[in-house]
Coordinates of C-alpha atoms and ligand atoms in Angstrom, one line a residue:
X1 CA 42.2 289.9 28.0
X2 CA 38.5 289.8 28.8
X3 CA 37.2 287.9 31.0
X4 CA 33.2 285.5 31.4
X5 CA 31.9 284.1 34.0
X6 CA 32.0 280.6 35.1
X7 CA 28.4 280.5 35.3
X8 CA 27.8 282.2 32.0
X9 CA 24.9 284.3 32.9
X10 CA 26.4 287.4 33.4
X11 CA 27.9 289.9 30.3
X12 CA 32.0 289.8 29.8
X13 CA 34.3 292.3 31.1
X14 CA 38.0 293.8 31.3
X15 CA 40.4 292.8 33.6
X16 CA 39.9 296.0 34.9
X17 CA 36.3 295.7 35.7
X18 CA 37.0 292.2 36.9
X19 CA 39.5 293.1 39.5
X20 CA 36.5 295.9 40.3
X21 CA 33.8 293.5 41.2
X22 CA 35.8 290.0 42.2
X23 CA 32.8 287.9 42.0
X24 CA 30.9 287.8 38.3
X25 CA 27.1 289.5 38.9
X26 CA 25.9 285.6 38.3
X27 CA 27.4 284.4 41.4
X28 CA 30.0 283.0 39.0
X29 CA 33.8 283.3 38.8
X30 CA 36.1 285.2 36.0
X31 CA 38.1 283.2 34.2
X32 CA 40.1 283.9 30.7
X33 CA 37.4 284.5 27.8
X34 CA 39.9 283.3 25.4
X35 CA 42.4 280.2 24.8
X36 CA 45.9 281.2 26.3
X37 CA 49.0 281.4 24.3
X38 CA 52.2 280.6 25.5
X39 CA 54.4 283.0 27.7
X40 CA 58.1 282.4 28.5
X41 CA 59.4 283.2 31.8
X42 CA 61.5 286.7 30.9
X43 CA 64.4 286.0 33.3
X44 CA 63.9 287.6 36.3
X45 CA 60.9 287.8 38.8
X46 CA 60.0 291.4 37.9
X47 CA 59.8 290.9 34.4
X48 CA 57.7 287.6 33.9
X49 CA 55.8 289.4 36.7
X50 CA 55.3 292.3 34.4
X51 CA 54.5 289.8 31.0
X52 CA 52.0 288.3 33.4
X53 CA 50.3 291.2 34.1
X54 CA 50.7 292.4 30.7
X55 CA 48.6 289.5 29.4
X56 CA 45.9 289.5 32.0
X57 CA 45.6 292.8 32.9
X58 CA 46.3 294.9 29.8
X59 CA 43.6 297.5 30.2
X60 CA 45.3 298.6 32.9
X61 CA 48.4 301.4 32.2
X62 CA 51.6 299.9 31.9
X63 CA 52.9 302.5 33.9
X64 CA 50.6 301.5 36.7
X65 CA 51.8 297.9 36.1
X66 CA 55.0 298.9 36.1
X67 CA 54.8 301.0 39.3
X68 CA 52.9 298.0 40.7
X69 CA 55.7 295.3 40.2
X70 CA 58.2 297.9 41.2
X71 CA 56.5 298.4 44.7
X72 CA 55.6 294.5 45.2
X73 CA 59.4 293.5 44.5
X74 CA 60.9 296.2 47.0
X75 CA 58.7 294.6 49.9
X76 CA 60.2 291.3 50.0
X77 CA 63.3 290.5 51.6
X78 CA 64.8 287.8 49.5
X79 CA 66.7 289.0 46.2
X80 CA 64.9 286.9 43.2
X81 CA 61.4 287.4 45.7
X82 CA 60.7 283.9 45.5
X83 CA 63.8 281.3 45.8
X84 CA 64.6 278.1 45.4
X85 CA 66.2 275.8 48.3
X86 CA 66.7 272.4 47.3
X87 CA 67.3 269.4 49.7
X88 CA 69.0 266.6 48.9
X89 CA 67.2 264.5 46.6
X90 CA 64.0 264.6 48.3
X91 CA 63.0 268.0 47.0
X92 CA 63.1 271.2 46.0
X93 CA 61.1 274.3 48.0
X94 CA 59.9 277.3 46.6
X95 CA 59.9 279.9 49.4
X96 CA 56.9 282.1 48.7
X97 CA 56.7 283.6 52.0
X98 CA 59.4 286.2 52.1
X99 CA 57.4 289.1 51.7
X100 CA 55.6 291.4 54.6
X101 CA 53.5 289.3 56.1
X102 CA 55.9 286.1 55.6
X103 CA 52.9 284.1 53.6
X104 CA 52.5 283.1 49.7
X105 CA 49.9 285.8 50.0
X106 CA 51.8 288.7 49.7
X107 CA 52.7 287.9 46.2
X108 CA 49.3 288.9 45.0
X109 CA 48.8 291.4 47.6
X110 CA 51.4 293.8 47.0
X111 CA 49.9 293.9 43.7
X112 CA 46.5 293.8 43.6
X113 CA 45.8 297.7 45.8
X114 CA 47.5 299.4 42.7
X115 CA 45.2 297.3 39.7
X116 CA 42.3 298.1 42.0
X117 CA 42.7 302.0 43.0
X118 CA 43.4 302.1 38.7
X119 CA 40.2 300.1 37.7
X120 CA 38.1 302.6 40.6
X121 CA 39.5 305.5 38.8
X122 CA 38.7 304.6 35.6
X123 CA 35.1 303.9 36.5
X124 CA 34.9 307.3 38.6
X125 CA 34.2 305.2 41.7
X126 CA 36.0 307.6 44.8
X127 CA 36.8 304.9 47.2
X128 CA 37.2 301.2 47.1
X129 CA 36.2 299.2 50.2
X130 CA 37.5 295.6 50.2
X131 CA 35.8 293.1 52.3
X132 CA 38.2 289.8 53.6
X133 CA 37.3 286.8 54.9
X134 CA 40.5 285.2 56.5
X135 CA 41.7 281.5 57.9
X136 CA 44.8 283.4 59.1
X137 CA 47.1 284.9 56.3
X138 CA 45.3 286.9 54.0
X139 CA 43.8 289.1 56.5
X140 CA 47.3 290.3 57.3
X141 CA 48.6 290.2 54.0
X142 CA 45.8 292.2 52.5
X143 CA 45.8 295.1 55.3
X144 CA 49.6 295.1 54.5
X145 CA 49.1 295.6 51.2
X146 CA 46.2 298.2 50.9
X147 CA 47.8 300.2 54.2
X148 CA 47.6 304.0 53.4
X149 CA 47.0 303.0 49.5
X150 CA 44.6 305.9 48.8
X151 CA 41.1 305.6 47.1
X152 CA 41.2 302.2 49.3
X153 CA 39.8 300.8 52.4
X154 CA 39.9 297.4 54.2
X155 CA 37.6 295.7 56.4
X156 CA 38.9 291.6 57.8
X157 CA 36.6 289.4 59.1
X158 CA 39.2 286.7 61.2
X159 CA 37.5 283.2 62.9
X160 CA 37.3 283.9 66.9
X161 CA 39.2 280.3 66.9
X162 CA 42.0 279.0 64.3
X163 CA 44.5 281.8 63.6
X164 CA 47.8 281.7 65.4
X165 CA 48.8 284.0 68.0
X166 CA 51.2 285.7 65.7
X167 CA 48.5 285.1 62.9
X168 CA 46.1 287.3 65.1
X169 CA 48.6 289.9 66.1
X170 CA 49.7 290.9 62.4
X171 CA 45.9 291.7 61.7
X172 CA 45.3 293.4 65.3
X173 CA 48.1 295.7 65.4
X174 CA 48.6 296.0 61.4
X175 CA 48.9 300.3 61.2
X176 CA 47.3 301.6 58.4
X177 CA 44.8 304.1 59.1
X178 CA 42.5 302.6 55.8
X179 CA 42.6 299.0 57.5
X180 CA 40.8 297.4 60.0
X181 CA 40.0 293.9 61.1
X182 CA 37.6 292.2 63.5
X183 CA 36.9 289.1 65.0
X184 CA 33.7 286.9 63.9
X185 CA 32.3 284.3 66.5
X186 CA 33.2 280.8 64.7
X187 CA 35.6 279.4 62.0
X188 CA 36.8 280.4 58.5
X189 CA 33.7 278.8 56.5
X190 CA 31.6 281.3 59.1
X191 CA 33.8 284.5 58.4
X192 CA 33.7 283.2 54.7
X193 CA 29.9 282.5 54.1
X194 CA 28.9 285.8 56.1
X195 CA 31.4 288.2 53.2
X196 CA 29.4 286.5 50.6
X197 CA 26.2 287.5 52.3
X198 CA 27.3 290.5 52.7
X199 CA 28.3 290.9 48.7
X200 CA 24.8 289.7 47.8
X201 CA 23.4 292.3 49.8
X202 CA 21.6 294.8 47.2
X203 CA 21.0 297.4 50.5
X204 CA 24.6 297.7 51.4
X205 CA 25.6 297.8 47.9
X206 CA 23.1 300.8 47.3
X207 CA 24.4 302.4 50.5
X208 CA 27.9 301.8 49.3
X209 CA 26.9 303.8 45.6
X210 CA 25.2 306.3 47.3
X211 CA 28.5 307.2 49.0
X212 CA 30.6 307.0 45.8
X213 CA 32.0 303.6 47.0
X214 CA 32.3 299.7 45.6
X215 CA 32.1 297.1 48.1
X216 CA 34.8 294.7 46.2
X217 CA 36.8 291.2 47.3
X218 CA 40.8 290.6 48.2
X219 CA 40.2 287.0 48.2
X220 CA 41.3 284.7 45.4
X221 CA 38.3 284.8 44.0
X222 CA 39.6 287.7 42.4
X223 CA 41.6 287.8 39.4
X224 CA 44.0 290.1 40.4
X225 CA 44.5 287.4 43.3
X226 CA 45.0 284.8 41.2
X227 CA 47.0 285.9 38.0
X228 CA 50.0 287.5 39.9
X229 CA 50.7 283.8 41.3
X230 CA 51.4 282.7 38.0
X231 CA 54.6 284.6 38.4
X232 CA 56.6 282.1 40.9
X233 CA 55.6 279.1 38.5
X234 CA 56.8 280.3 35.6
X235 CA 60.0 281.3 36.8
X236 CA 60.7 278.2 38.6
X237 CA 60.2 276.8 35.1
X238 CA 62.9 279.4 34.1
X239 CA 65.3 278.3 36.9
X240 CA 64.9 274.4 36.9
X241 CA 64.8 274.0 33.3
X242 CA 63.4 271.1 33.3
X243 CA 60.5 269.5 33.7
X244 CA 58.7 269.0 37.4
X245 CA 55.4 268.0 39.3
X246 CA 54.2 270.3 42.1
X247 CA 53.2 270.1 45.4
X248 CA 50.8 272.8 46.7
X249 CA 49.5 273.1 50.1
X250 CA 45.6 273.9 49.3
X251 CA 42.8 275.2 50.4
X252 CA 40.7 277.5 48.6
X253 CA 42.4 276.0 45.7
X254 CA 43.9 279.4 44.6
X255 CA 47.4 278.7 44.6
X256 CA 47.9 275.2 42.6
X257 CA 45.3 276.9 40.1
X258 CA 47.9 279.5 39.2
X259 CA 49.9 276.5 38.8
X260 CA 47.2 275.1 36.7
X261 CA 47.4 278.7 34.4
X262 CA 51.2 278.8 34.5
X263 CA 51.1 275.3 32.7
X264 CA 48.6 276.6 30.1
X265 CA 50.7 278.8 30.0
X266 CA 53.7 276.6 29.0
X267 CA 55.7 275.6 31.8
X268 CA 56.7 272.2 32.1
X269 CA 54.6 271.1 35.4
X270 CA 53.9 267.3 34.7
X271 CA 51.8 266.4 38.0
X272 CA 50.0 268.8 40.2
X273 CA 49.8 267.4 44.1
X274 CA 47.2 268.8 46.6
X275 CA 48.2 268.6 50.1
X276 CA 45.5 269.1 52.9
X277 CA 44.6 268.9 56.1
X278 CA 42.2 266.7 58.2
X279 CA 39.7 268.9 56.3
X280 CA 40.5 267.1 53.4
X281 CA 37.8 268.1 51.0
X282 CA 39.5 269.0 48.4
X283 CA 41.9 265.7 48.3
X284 CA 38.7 263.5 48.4
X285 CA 37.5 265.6 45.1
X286 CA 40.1 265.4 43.4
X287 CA 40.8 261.1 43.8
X288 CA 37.1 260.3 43.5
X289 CA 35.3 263.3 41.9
X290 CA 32.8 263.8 44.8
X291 CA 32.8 267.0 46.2
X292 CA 31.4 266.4 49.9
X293 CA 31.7 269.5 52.5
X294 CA 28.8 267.9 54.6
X295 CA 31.8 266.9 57.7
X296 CA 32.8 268.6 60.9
X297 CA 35.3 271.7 60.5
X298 CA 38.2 270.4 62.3
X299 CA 40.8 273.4 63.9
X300 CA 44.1 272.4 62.7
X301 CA 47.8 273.4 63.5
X302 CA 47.7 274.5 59.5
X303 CA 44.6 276.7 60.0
X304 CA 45.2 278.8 56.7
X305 CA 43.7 274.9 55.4
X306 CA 41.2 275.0 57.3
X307 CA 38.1 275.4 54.6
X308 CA 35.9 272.8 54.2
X309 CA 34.0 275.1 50.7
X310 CA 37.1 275.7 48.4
X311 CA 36.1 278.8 45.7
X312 CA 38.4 278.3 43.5
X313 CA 37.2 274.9 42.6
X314 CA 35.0 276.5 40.5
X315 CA 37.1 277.9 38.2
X316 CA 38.8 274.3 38.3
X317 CA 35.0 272.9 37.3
X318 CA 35.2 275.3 34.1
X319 CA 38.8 274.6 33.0
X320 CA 37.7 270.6 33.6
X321 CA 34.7 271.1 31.4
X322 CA 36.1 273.4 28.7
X323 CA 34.0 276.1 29.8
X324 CA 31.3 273.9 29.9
X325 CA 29.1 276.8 32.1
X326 CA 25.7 274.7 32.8
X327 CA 27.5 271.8 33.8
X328 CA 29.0 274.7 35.9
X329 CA 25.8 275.9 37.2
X330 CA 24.4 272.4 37.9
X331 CA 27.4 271.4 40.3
X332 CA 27.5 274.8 42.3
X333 CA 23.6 274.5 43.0
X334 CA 24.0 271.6 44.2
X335 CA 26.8 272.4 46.3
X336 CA 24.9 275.2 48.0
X337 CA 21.7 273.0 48.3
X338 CA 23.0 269.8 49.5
X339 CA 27.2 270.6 50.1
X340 CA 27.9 268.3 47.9
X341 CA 28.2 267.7 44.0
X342 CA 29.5 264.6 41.7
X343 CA 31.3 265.3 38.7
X344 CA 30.7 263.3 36.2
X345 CA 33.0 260.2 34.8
X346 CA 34.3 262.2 31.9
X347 CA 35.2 265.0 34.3
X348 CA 36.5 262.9 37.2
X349 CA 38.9 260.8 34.3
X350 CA 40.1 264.4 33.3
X351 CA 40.8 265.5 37.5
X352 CA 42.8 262.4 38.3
X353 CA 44.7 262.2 34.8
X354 CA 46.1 265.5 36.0
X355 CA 46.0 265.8 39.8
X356 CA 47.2 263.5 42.8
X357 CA 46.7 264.2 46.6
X358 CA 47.2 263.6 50.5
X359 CA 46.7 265.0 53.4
X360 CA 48.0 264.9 56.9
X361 CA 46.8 264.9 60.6
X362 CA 48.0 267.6 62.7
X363 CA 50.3 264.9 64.7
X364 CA 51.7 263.5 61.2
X365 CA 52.4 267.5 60.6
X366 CA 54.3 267.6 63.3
X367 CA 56.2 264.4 62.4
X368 CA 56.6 266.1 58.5
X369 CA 58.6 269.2 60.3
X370 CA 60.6 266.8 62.5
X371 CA 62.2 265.1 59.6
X372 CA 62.7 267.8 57.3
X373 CA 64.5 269.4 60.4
X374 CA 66.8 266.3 61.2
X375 CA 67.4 265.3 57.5
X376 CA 68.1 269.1 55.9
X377 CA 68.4 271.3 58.8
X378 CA 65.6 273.5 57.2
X379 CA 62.6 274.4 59.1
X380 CA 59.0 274.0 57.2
X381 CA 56.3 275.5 58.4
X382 CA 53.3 273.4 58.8
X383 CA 51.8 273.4 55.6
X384 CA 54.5 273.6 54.0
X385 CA 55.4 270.4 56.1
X386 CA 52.0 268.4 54.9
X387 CA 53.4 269.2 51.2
X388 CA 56.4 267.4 52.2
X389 CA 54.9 264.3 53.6
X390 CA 52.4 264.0 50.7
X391 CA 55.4 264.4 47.9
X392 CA 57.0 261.2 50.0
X393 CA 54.1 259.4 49.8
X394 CA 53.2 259.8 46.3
X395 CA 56.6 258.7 45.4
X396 CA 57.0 261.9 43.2
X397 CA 60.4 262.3 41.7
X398 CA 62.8 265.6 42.7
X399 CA 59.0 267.9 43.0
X400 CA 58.8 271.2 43.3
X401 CA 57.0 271.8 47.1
X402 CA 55.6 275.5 47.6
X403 CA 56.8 276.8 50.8
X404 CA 53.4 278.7 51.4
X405 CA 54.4 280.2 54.7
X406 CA 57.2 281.2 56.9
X407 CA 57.6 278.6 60.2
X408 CA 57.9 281.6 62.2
X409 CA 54.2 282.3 61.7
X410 CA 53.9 279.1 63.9
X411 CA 56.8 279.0 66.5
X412 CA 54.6 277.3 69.2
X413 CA 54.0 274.3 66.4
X414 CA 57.8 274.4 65.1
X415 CA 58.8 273.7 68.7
X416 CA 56.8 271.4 69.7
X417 CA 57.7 269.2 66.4
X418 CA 60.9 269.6 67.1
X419 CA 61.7 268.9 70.6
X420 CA 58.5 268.1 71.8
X421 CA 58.2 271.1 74.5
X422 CA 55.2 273.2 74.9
X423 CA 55.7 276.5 75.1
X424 CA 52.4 278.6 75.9
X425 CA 53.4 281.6 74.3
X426 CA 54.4 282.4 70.4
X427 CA 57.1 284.4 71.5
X428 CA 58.7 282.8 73.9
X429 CA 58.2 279.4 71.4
X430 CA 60.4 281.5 68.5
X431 CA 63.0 282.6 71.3
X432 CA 63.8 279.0 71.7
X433 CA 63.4 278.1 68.4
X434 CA 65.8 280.5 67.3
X435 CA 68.5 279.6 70.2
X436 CA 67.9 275.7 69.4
X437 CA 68.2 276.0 65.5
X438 CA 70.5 279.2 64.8
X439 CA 67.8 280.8 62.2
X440 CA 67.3 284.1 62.8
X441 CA 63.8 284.7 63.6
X442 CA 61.0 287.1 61.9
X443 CA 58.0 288.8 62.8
X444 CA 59.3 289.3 66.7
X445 CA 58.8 293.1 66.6
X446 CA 54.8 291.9 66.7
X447 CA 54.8 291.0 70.5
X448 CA 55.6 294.9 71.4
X449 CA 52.8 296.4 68.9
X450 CA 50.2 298.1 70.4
X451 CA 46.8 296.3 69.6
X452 CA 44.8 298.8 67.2
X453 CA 41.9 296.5 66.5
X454 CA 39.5 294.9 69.2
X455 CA 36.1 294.7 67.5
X456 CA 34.2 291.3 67.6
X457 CA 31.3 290.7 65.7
X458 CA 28.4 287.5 65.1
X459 CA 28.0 286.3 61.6
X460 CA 24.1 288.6 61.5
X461 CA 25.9 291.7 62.4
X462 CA 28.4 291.7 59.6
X463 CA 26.4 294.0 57.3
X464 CA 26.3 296.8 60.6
X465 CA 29.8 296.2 61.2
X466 CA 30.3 296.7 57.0
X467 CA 28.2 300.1 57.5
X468 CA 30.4 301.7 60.7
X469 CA 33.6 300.7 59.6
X470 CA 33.0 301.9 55.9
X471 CA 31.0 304.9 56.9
X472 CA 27.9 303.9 54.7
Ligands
PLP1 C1 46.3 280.6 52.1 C2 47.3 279.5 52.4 C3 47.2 278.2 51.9 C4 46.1 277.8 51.0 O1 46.2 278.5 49.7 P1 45.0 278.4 48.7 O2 45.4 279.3 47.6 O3 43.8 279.0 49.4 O4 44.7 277.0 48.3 C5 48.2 277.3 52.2 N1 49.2 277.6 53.1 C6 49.3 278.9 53.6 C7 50.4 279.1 54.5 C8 48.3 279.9 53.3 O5 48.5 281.1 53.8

């Protein structure tokens, strides 16, 4: 599979050279350069994992794939990776979040450090420094995933204000000696615009070459983000065997995209459901077709929402359009010069013939995890909870929910919604939370790990902080 840019200005490429470089020399995105035939889910996680990366990555070795799956599937604790739980008739949840870091994240993660160290060596590039911005889980997940991978490096910029306590410590005390990450003064869209900069920076790129290094992206901007995702769709396809809508807690629009692929792919997904925040961008795009970031960032108690500039929409823009690459060009200019776009009536007919969409306040969050609690005994994490409330209230029949994180990533927020006591302390919050609920908690071995990471930076001294943690 080659791959073009969104923005079709800039010369097509291999997977390989795709997963190199994230974002397309035009400022654009990759996507597929050709239609997409159909692929069936193979039976088990592993394989449709390996078909999937067969089809989009197949410059890269098959042993390499191989090796990759192999090593992804051993670091999550669940046996089929991503289960099913249904409940009642009000839904069914695909846990995504059994891996490392306990986030949908990990999925791609696990995955991407092998394509990438294989696409550096192919290109003779020594050392591969990946540059994260984070709204709370793929920091972690991408420092757990690159840890002590050789030929790689890691740098994650996470907002000051936002990320959970436990959020914060699985970046801060994460071991690896190729990771490190570090605090920027303001929120995600801050941590997110300042990596951009610092891609678009021809002097740090040149410093990078001169050392025999590629500055390159872990967020889903990147193919090798996005494809793996595909996986978990496809087999739920597989598992249900019949037909279903989704519901995907969103907000750089990566996830339900890879639902998106998996039904051009063939799965049966009928409806695809966003579910946000009170930084509901991305629900107001897709019911009216205006794109309109120019609002207050609002700090949420589902800060891994928290965007108010989704990248991925882009790649939705192309897919709308059928590739349609000025029309492309024309919305995203506009989104940088004014933060906001309109698509046009024949592309907003197309968004809402497809997609539906809600979003909750943090209070109604806390409601959602409330009654999924006293009606199924299951605890949701809090945007997995939003999903919930916005498949009730879009009447959707028996959906498919993505369970994009564990609740144990937010144990102050679980309890609280749950028995309305405020606990100051993560720790102390999933102590009770585990007594009062009998689950057995994860990610408690965090609150005796020694902090490794203390830099803080402002948004202008990212390119320095780029030069002395990379050594260019
Ligand atoms: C990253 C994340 C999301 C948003 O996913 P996108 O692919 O960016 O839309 C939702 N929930 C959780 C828990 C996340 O970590």
């Amino acid at each position: 599979m080659d791959y073009i840019s969104t923005r079709g200005l800039a010369p097509r490429v291999s997977g390989r050279q795709a997963v190199l470089t994230g974002l397309a020399p035009d400022g654009g995105l990759y996507v597929p350069a050709e239609p997409l035939a159909p692929l069936a889910p193979q039976g088990s996680y592993a394989a449709t994992m390996e078909a999937i990366l067969g089809r989009f990555f197949d410059d890269t070795p098959e042993s390499v794939r191989h090796e990759a799956v192999t090593r992804s599937v051993a670091r999550f604790a669940a046996p089929d990776v991503t289960p099913l739980r249904a409940c009642g008739d009000d839904a069914v949840f695909l846990e995504l979040f059994h891996g490392p870091t306990a986030a949908f994240k990990d999925v791609a993660l696990t995955i991407l450090p092998h394509l990438m160290r294989d696409a550096a060596l192919a290109a003779g590039i020594e050392r591969v420094c990946v540059l994260t911005a984070t709204s709370g889980d793929t920091g972690s997940a991408a420092m757990e995933g690159f840890a002590d991978v050789p030929g790689t490096a890691v740098l994650t910029f996470y907002p000051q204000t936002g990320t959970s306590e436990i959020q914060r410590r699985q970046m801060v005390c994460c071991a690896g000696s190729n990771v490190t990450a570090c605090a920027i003064e303001g929120n995600f869209d801050d941590a997110q615009a300042a990596v951009k900069a610092a891609f678009a920076d021809p002097t740090l790129a040149a410093e990078a070459a001169a050392s025999k290094a590629l500055l390159s992206s872990a967020n889903s901007i990147n193919i090798g983000r996005l494809f793996p995702q595909i996986c978990y769709y496809l087999e739920t396809a597989g598992r249900l065997g019949r037909p279903f809508d989704v519901v995907v807690p969103t907000g750089n629009f990566g996830n339900i995209l890879a639902a998106w692929y998996a039904r051009l792919l063939g799965a049966p997904i009928e409806r695809f459901a966003v579910a946000s925040n009170v930084n509901r961008v991305v629900c107001d795009f897709v019911r009216g077709g205006v794109y309109d970031a120019r609002r207050d960032f609002a700090v949420t108690n589902s800060p891994s929402m928290d965007i108010l500039v989704s990248s991925n929409v882009e790649r939705l823009l192309s897919l709308l359009t059928d590739g349609n690459a000025e029309a492309v060009r024309g919305w995203e200019s506009q989104l940088a010069a004014d933060r906001r776009f309109e698509l046009t009536p024949g592309a907003t007919t197309r968004l809402k013939q497809h997609f539906r969409a809600g979003w909750a306040t943090p209070e109604e969050t806390e409601t959602a995890i409330r009654e999924v609690w006293e009606r199924h005994h299951y605890l949701v994490d809090p945007h997995t909870a939003i999903g919930w409330k916005v498949a009730r209230e879009l009447g959707l029949r028996n959906p498919v929910i993505a369970a994009t994180a564990s609740p144990w990533k937010f144990p102050r927020t679980m309890l609280r919604a749950i028995t309305g006591r405020v606990v100051g302390n993560d720790f102390r919050a999933a102590e009770e939370l585990a007594v009062l609920t009998g689950a057995t908690p994860v990610l408690t071995g965090l609150e005796l790990a020694p902090e490794r990471h203390r830099r803080v930076t402002s948004r202008a001294a990212v390119p320095d902080t780029v030069r002395a943690v990379f050594g260019f």
